[in-house]
Coordinates of C-alpha atoms in Angstrom, one line a residue:
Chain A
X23 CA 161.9 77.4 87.1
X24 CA 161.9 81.6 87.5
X25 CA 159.6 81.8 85.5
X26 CA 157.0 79.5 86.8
X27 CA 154.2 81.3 87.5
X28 CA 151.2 79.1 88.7
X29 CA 152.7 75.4 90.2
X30 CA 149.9 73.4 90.6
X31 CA 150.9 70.4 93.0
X32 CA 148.8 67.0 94.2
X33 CA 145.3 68.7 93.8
X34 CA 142.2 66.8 95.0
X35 CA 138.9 68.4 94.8
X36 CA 135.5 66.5 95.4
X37 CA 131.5 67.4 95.4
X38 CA 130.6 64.7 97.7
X39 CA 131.3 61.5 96.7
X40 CA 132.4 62.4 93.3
X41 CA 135.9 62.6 92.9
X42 CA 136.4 65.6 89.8
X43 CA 140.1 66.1 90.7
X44 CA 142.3 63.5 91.7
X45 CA 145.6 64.4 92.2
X46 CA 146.8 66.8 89.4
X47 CA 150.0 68.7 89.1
X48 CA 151.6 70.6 86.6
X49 CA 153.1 74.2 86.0
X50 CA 152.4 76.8 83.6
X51 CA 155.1 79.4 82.9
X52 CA 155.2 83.3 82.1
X53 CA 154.0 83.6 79.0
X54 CA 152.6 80.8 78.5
X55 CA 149.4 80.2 76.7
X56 CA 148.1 76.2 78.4
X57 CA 144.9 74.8 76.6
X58 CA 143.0 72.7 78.8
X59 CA 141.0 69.9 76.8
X60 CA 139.0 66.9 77.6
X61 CA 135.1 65.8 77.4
X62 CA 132.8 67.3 79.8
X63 CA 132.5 66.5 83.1
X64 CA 136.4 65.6 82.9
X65 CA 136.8 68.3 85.5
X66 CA 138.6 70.7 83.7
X67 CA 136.5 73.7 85.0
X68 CA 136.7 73.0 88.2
X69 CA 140.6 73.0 88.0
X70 CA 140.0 76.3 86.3
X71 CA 137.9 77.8 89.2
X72 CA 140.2 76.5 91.9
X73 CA 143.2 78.1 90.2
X74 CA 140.7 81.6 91.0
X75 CA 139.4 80.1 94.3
X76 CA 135.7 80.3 93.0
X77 CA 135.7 76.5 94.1
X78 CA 138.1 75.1 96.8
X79 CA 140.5 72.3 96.7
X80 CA 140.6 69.7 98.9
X81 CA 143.9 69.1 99.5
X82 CA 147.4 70.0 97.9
X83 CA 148.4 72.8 96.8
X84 CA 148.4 75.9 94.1
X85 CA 151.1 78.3 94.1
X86 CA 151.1 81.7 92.0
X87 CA 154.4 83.4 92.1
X88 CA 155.8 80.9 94.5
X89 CA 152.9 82.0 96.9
X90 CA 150.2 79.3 98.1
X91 CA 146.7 80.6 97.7
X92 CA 144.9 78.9 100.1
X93 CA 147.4 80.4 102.8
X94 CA 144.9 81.9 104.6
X95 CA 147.0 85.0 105.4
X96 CA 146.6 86.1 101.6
X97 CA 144.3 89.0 100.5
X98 CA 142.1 86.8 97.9
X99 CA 140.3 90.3 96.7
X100 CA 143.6 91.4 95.9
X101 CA 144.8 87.6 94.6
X102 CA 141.8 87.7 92.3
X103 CA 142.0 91.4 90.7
X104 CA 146.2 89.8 89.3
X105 CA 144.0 86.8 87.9
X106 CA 141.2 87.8 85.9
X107 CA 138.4 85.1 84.8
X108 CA 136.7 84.9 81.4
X109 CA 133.2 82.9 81.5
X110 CA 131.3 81.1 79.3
X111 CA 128.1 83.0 80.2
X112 CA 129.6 85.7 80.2
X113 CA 128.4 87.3 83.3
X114 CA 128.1 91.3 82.2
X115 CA 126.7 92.9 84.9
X116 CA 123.0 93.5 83.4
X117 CA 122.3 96.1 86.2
X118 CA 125.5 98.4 84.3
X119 CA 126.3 99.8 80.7
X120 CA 129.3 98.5 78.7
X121 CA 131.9 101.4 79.8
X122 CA 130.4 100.6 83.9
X123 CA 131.0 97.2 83.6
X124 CA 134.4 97.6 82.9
X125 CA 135.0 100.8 85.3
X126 CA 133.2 99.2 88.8
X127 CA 136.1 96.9 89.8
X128 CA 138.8 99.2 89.0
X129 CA 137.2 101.9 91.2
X130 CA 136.4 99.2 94.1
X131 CA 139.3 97.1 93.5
X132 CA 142.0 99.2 92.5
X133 CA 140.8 102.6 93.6
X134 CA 141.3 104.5 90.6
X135 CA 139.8 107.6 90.0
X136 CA 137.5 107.8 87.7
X137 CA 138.8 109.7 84.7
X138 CA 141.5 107.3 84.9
X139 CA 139.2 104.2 84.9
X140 CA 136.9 105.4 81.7
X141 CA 140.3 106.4 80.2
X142 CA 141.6 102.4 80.6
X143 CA 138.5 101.0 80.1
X144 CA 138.3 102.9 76.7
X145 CA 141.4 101.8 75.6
X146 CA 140.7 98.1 75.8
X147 CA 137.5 98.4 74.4
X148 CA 139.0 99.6 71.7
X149 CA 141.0 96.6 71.7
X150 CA 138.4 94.7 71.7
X151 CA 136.6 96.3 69.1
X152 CA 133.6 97.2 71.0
X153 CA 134.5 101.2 71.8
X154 CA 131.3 102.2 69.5
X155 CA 129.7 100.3 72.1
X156 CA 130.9 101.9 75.3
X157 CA 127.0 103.5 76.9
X158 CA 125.3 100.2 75.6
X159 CA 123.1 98.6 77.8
X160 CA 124.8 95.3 78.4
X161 CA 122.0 93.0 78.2
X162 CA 121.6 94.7 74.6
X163 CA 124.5 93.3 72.7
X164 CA 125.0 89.7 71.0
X165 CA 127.2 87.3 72.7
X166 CA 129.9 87.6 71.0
X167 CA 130.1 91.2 72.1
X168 CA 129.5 90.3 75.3
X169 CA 132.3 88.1 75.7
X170 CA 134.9 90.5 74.3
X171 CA 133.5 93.1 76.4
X172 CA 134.1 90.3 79.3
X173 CA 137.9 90.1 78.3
X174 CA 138.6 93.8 78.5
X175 CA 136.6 94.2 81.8
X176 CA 139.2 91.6 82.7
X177 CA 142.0 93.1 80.9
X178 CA 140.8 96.2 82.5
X179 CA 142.0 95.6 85.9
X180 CA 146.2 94.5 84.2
X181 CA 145.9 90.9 84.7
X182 CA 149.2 88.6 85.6
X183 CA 146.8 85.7 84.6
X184 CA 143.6 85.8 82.1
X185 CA 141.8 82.1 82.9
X186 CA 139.3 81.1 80.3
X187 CA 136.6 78.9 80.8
X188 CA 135.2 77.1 77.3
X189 CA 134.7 81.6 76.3
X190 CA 133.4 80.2 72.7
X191 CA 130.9 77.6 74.0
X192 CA 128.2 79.7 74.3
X193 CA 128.4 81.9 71.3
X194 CA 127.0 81.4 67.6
X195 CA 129.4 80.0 65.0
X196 CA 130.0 83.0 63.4
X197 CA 130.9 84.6 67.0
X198 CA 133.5 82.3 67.7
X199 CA 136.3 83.8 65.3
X200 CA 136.0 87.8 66.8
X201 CA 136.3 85.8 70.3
X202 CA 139.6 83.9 69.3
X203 CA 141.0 86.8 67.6
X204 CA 141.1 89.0 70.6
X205 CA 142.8 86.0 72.5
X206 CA 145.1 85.5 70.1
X207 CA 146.1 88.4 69.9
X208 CA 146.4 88.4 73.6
X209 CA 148.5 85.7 73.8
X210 CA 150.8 87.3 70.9
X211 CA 151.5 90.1 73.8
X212 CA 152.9 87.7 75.9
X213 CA 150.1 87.3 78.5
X214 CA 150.0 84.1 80.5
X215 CA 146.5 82.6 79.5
X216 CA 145.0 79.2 80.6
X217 CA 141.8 78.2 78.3
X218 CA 139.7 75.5 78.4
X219 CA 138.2 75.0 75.3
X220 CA 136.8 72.7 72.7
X221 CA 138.0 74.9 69.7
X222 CA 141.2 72.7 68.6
X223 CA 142.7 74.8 65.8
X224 CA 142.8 77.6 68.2
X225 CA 144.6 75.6 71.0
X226 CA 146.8 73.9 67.6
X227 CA 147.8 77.6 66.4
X228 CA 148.0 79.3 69.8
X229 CA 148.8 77.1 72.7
X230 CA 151.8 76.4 73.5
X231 CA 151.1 73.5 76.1
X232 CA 148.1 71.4 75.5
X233 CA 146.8 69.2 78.9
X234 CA 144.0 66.5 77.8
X235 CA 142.2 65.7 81.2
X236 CA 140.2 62.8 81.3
X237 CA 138.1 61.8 84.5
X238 CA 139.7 64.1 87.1
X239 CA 143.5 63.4 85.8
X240 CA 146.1 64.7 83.5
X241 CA 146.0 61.8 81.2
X242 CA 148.4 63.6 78.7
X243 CA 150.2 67.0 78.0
X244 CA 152.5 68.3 76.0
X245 CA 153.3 70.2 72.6
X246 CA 150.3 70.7 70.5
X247 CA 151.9 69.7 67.3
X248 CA 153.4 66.1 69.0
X249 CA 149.3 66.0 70.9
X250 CA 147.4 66.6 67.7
X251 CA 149.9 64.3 65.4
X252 CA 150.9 62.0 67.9
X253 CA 149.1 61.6 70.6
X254 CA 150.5 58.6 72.8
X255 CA 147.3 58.1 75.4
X256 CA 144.8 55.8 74.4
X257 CA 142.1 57.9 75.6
X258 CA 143.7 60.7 73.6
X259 CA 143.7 59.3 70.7
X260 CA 140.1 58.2 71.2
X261 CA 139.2 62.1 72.0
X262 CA 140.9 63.6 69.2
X263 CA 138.9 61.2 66.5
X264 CA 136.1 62.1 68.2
X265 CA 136.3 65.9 68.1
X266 CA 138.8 66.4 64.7
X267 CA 137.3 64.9 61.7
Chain B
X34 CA 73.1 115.9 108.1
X35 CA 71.2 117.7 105.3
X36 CA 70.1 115.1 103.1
X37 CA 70.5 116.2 99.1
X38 CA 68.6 115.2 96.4
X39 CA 70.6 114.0 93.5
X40 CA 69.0 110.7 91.6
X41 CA 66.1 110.3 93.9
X42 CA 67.8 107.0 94.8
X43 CA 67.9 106.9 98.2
X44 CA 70.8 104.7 98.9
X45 CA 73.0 107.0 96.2
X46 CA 72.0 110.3 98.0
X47 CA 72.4 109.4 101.4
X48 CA 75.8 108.2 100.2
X49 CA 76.7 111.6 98.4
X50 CA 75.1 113.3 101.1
X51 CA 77.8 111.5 103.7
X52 CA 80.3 112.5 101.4
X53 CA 79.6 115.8 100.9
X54 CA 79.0 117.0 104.7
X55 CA 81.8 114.7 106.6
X56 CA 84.9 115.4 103.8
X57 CA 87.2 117.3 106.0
X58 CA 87.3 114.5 108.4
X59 CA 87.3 111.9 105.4
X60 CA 90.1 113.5 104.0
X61 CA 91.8 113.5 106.7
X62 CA 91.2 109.3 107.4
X63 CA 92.7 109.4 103.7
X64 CA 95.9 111.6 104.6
X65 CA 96.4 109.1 107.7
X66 CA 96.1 106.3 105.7
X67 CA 98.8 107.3 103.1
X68 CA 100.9 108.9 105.6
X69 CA 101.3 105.3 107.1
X70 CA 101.1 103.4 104.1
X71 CA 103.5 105.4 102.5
X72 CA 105.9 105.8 105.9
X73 CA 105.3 102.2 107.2
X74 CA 106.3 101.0 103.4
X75 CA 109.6 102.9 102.9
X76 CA 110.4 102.0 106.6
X77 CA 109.7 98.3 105.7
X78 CA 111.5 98.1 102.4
X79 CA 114.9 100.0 104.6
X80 CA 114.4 97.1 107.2
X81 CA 114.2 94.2 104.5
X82 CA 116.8 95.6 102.7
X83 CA 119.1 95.8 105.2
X84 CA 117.8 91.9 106.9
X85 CA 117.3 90.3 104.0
X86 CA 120.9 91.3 102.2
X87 CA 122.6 90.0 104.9
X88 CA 120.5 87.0 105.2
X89 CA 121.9 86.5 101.8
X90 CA 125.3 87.3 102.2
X91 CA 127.6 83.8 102.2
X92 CA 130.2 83.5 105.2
X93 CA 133.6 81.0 104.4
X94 CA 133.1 78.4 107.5
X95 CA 135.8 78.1 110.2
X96 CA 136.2 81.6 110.6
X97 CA 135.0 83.8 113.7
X98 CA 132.6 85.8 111.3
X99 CA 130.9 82.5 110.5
X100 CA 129.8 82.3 114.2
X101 CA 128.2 85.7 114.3
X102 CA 126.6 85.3 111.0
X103 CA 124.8 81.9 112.5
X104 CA 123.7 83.8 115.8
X105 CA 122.6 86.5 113.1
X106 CA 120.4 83.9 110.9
X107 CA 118.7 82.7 113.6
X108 CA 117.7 86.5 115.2
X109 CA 116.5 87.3 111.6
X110 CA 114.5 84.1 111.2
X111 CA 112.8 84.7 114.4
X112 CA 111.9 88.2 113.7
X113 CA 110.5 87.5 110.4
X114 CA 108.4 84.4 111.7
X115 CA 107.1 86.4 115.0
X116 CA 105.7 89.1 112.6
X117 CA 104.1 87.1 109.9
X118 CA 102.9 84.4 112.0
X119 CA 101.0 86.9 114.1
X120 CA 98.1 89.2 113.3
X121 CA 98.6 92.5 112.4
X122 CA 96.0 93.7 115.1
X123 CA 97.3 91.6 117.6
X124 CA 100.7 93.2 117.1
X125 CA 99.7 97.0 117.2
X126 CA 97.8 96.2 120.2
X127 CA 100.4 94.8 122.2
X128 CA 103.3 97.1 120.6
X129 CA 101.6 100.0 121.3
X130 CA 100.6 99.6 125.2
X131 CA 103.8 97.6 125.9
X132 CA 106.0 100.3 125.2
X133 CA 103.3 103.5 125.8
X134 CA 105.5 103.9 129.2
X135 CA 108.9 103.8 127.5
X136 CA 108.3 106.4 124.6
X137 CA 105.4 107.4 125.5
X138 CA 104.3 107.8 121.8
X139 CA 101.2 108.8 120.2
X140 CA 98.8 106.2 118.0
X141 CA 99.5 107.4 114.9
X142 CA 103.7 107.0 115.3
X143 CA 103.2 103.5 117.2
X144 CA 100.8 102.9 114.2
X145 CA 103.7 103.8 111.4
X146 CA 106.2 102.0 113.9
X147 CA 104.0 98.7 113.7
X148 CA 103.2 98.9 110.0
X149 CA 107.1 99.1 109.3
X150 CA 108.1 96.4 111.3
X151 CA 105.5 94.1 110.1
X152 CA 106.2 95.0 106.4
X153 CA 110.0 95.3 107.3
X154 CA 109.5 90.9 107.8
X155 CA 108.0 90.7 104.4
X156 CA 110.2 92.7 102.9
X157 CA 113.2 90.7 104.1
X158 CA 111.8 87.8 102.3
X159 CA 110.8 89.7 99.0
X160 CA 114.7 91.0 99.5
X161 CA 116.1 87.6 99.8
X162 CA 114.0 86.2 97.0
X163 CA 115.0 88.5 94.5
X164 CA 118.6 88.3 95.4
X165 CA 118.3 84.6 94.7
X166 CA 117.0 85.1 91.5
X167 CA 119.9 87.0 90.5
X168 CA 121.9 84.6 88.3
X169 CA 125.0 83.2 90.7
X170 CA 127.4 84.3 87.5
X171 CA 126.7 88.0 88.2
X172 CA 128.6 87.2 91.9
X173 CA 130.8 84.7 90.6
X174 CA 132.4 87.8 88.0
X175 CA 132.5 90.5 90.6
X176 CA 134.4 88.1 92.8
X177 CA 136.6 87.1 90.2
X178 CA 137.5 90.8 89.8
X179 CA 138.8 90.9 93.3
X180 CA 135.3 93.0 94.5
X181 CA 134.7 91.9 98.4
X182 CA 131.2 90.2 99.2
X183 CA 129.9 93.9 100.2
X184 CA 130.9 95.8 97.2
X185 CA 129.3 92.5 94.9
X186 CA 125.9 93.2 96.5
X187 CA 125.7 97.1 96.9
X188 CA 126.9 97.5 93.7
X189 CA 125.9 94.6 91.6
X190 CA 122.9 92.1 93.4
X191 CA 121.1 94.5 95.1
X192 CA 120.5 96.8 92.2
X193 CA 119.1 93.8 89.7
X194 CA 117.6 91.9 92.9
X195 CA 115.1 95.0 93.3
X196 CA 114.6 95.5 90.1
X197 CA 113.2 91.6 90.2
X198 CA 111.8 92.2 93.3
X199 CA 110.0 95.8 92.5
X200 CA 106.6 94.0 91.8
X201 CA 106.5 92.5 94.9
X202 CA 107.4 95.4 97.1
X203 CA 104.8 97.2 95.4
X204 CA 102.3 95.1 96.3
X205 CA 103.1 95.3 100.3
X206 CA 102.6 98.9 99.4
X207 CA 98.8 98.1 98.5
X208 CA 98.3 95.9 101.0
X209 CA 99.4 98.3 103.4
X210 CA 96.9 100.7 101.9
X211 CA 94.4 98.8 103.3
X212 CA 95.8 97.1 105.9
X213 CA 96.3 100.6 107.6
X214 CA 92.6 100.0 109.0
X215 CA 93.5 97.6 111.9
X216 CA 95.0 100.3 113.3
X217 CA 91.7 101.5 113.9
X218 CA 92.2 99.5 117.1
X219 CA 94.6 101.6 118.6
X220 CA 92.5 104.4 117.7
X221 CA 94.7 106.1 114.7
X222 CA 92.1 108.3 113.0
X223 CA 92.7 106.4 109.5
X224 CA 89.8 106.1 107.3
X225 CA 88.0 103.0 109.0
X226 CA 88.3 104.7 111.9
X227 CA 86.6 108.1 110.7
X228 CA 84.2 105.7 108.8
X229 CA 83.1 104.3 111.9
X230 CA 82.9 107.2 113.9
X231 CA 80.4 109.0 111.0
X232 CA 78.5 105.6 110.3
X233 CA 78.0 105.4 114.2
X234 CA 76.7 109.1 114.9
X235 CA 74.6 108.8 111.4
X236 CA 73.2 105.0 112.6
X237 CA 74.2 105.3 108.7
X238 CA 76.5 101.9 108.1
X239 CA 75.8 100.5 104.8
X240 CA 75.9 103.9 103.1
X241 CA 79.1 105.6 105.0
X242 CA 80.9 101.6 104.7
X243 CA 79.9 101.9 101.0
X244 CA 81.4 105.5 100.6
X245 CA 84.5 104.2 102.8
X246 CA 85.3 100.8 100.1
X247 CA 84.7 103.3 97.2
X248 CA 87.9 106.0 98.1
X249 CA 89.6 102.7 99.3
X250 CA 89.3 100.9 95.7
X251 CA 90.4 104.7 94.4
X252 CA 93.4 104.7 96.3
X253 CA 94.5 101.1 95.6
X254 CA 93.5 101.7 92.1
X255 CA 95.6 104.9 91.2
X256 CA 98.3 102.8 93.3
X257 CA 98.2 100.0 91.2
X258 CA 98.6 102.7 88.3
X259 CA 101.4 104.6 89.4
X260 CA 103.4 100.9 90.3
X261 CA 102.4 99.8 86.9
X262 CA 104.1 103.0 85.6
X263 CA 107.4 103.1 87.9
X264 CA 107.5 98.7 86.8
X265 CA 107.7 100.0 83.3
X266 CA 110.2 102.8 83.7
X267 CA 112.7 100.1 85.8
X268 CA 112.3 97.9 82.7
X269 CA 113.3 100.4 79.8
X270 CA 116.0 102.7 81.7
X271 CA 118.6 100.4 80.1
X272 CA 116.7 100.5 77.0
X273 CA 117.4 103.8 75.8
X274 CA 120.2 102.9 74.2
X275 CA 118.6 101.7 70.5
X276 CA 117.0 105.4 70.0
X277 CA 120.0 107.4 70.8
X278 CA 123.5 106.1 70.4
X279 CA 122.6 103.2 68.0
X280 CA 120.3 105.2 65.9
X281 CA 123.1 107.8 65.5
X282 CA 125.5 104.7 64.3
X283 CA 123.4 103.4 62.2
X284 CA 122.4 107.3 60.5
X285 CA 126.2 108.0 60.1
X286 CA 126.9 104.4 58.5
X287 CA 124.0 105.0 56.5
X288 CA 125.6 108.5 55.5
X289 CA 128.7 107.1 54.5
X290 CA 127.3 104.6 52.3
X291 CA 125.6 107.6 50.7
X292 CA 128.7 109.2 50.1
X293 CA 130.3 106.2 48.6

């Protein structure tokens, strides 16, 4: 239990009359890499987005490091630079370069100097790959680029928590490997990482917690070897056929 | 006037021969008409910058902030419908005796001070529009990186949103080229108002009127021109990128293949 570090408990969240979370709880620990899967519309984005508080809940509660985030005594600015976000659009900043998108936040957020920033930013953009690429415009790149440049911009600002949301869904086949790579090796570091994804070798050979949500709930979670072999829900099962063939 | 003798068409001659005696006080309707166009423009675009980015700023409900932000969206509203719902003319008119006592200021600075408010109104809405048209991701990220609402739109919306909105806040600039002759009204010695004065002294008005449109379609012209060029530039700033750095990539990979 020390090392739980997000505690998600009773979490309802609705957009009108459409119920997209009903009551879900589960923890992820330090460390831990937690695959969020399910069909779309299954609401596993929006539990995503609540864990950053880009969408709120309706009612329970999240708590990261024992702390409840929709306490509304808590700096959020400073709640979100610990939990970085990785999107499936990616979301460069096409007003900035490559090196400026990953430099703004740590200037604003973290107040670093600048030397300092470049000298970070550099670093994981080199572990990205993409350091050739540093004074590129960032509307200039292919998406697969752009998403790893997304994950060091995030990685720039030493995350507690990297959240990804379906990061390969947008990219071209081909894309998808130079993507999983970086988060693999990621997770090989020891970084906690929740990802929702459709990519089920990756959450097989990485994860090591699998959640299946299916219509707002947690219909099943647990190892991926015992989910991918074995899966006990019905509606599990049914997924899996669906998506491994 | 001396009349000149050019083409031997009357109409032309009389309209060269306007031109050539009355340019000093021409010129100087042209000076006041880009001295307020120019002034009333920048003045504008600072107003709708600063209303229309806060117009677009989001407020969390429940909190006190919320409250003000309401009283403040309302105020803005009003201002914006008051002075694009009325006539230009109408509002120099009335702007400029109403508050002669209080500053007791000149035509030509009520003049700049009307043309800045009024573009200031559609300049908040240019603002706002091209904030909305800046995908919801781009905020959604900064956020996500712990920036505060503020430092999102200084640093990131504002910057793309006039970019998208550049077009548009040229044009206000044109139309305040011309629309700098109501103020003729309030007797700012702009070009209709110098056109007016010659064409009555002259009994002259189809030829002075016809001299007037010609350096009005000049100036809206080499506007248009100069927009068209600083459009361009905004597009390819981040663009430079393929001749320099990639170019040099691609000449050293090329290299090394030689070498191999």
């Amino acid at each position: 239990m020390s090392d739980c570090v997000i505690n998600v408990i009773d979490c309802r969240k609705s957009f009108g009359n459409l119920e997209v979370l009903k009551n879900i709880n589960f923890t992820v620990d330090k460390g831990d890499v937690v695959c969020l899967i399910g069909s779309s519309g299954s609401g596993k984005s929006t539990l995503l987005r609540c864990i950053n508080r880009l969408e709120t809940i309706d009612s329970g509660q999240i708590l990261v490091n024992g702390q409840d985030i929709y306490d509304r005594k808590i700096d959020l600015n400073h709640y979100r630079a610990k939990v970085g976000m990785v999107f499936q659009s990616f979301n460069l900043f096409s007003n900035l370069n490559v090196l400026e998108n990953c430099i703004i936040a740590q200037r604003k957020v973290l107040k670093r100097s600048h030397q300092e920033a470049e000298a970070i930013a550099m670093t994981y953009l080199k572990k990205v790959g993409m350091e050739q690429f540093s004074h590129a415009p960032s509307t200039q790149i292919s998406g697969g680029q752009k998403q790893r440049i997304a994950i060091a911009r995030a990685l720039c600002m030493n995350p507690e928590i990297l959240l990804f949301d379906e990061p390969t869904s947008a990219l071209d086949p081909e894309m998808v490997q130079d993507v999983l790579d970086v988060m693999k090796a990621l997770a090989n570091e020891g970084l906690t990482m929740i990802v929702v994804t459709h990519e089920m070798s990756f959450a097989k050979e990485v994860a090591n917690k699998v959640i299946f949500m299916d219509k707002g709930v947690i219909a099943e979670e647990g190892e991926p070897n015992e989910m991918f072999t074995n899966p006990h829900n019905q509606r599990t099962k049914e997924f899996l056929k669906r998506i491994i063939r | 006037m001396t009349h000149y003798t050019f083409t031997g068409n009357l109409f032309i001659d009389t309209c060269l021969s306007i031109l050539i005696t009355y340019w000093p006080s021409l010129l100087l309707g042209v000076k006041t008409v880009l001295l307020i166009a120019v002034s009333g423009t920048v003045i504008g675009m600072m107003i709708g910058l600063i209303i229309g980015g806060l117009r677009a700023i989001k407020v969390e409900k429940g909190t006190y902030v919320y409250i003000i932000k309401w009283v403040y969206n309302v105020l803005a509203k009003c201002y914006i419908e008051v002075f694009r719902g009325t006539p230009m003319m109408v509002q120099a008119v009335f702007i400029y005796y109403w508050l002669k006592p209080t500053f007791g200021w000149t035509p030509i600075i009520a003049g700049i001070f009307v043309i800045s408010v009024n573009t200031g109104a559609y300049m908040a809405e240019i603002v706002r529009a091209g904030i909305q048209s800046v995908d919801v991701g781009q905020t959604e990220a900064a956020r996500s990186l712990g920036m505060t609402s503020g430092q999102t739109m200084l640093n990131i919306i504002l910057p793309q949103a006039i970019k998208n909105a550049f077009p548009a806040m040229g044009n206000e600039f044109i139309v305040n080229l011309k629309d700098s002759s109501v103020l003729n009204v309030i007797s700012v010695t702009e070009l209709f108002f110098q056109t007016k004065s010659i064409a009555g002294s002259l009994y002259k008005y189809e030829e002075t009127f016809f001299v007037s449109a010609i350096i009005y379609l000049c100036l809206t012209t080499i506007t248009s021109y100069i927009l068209h060029l600083i459009e361009k530039r905004l597009n390819n700033t981040r663009t430079s990128f393929p001749s320099s750095s990639t170019t040099e990539m691609l000449v050293k990979k090329a290299s090394k293949g030689v070498q191999r």
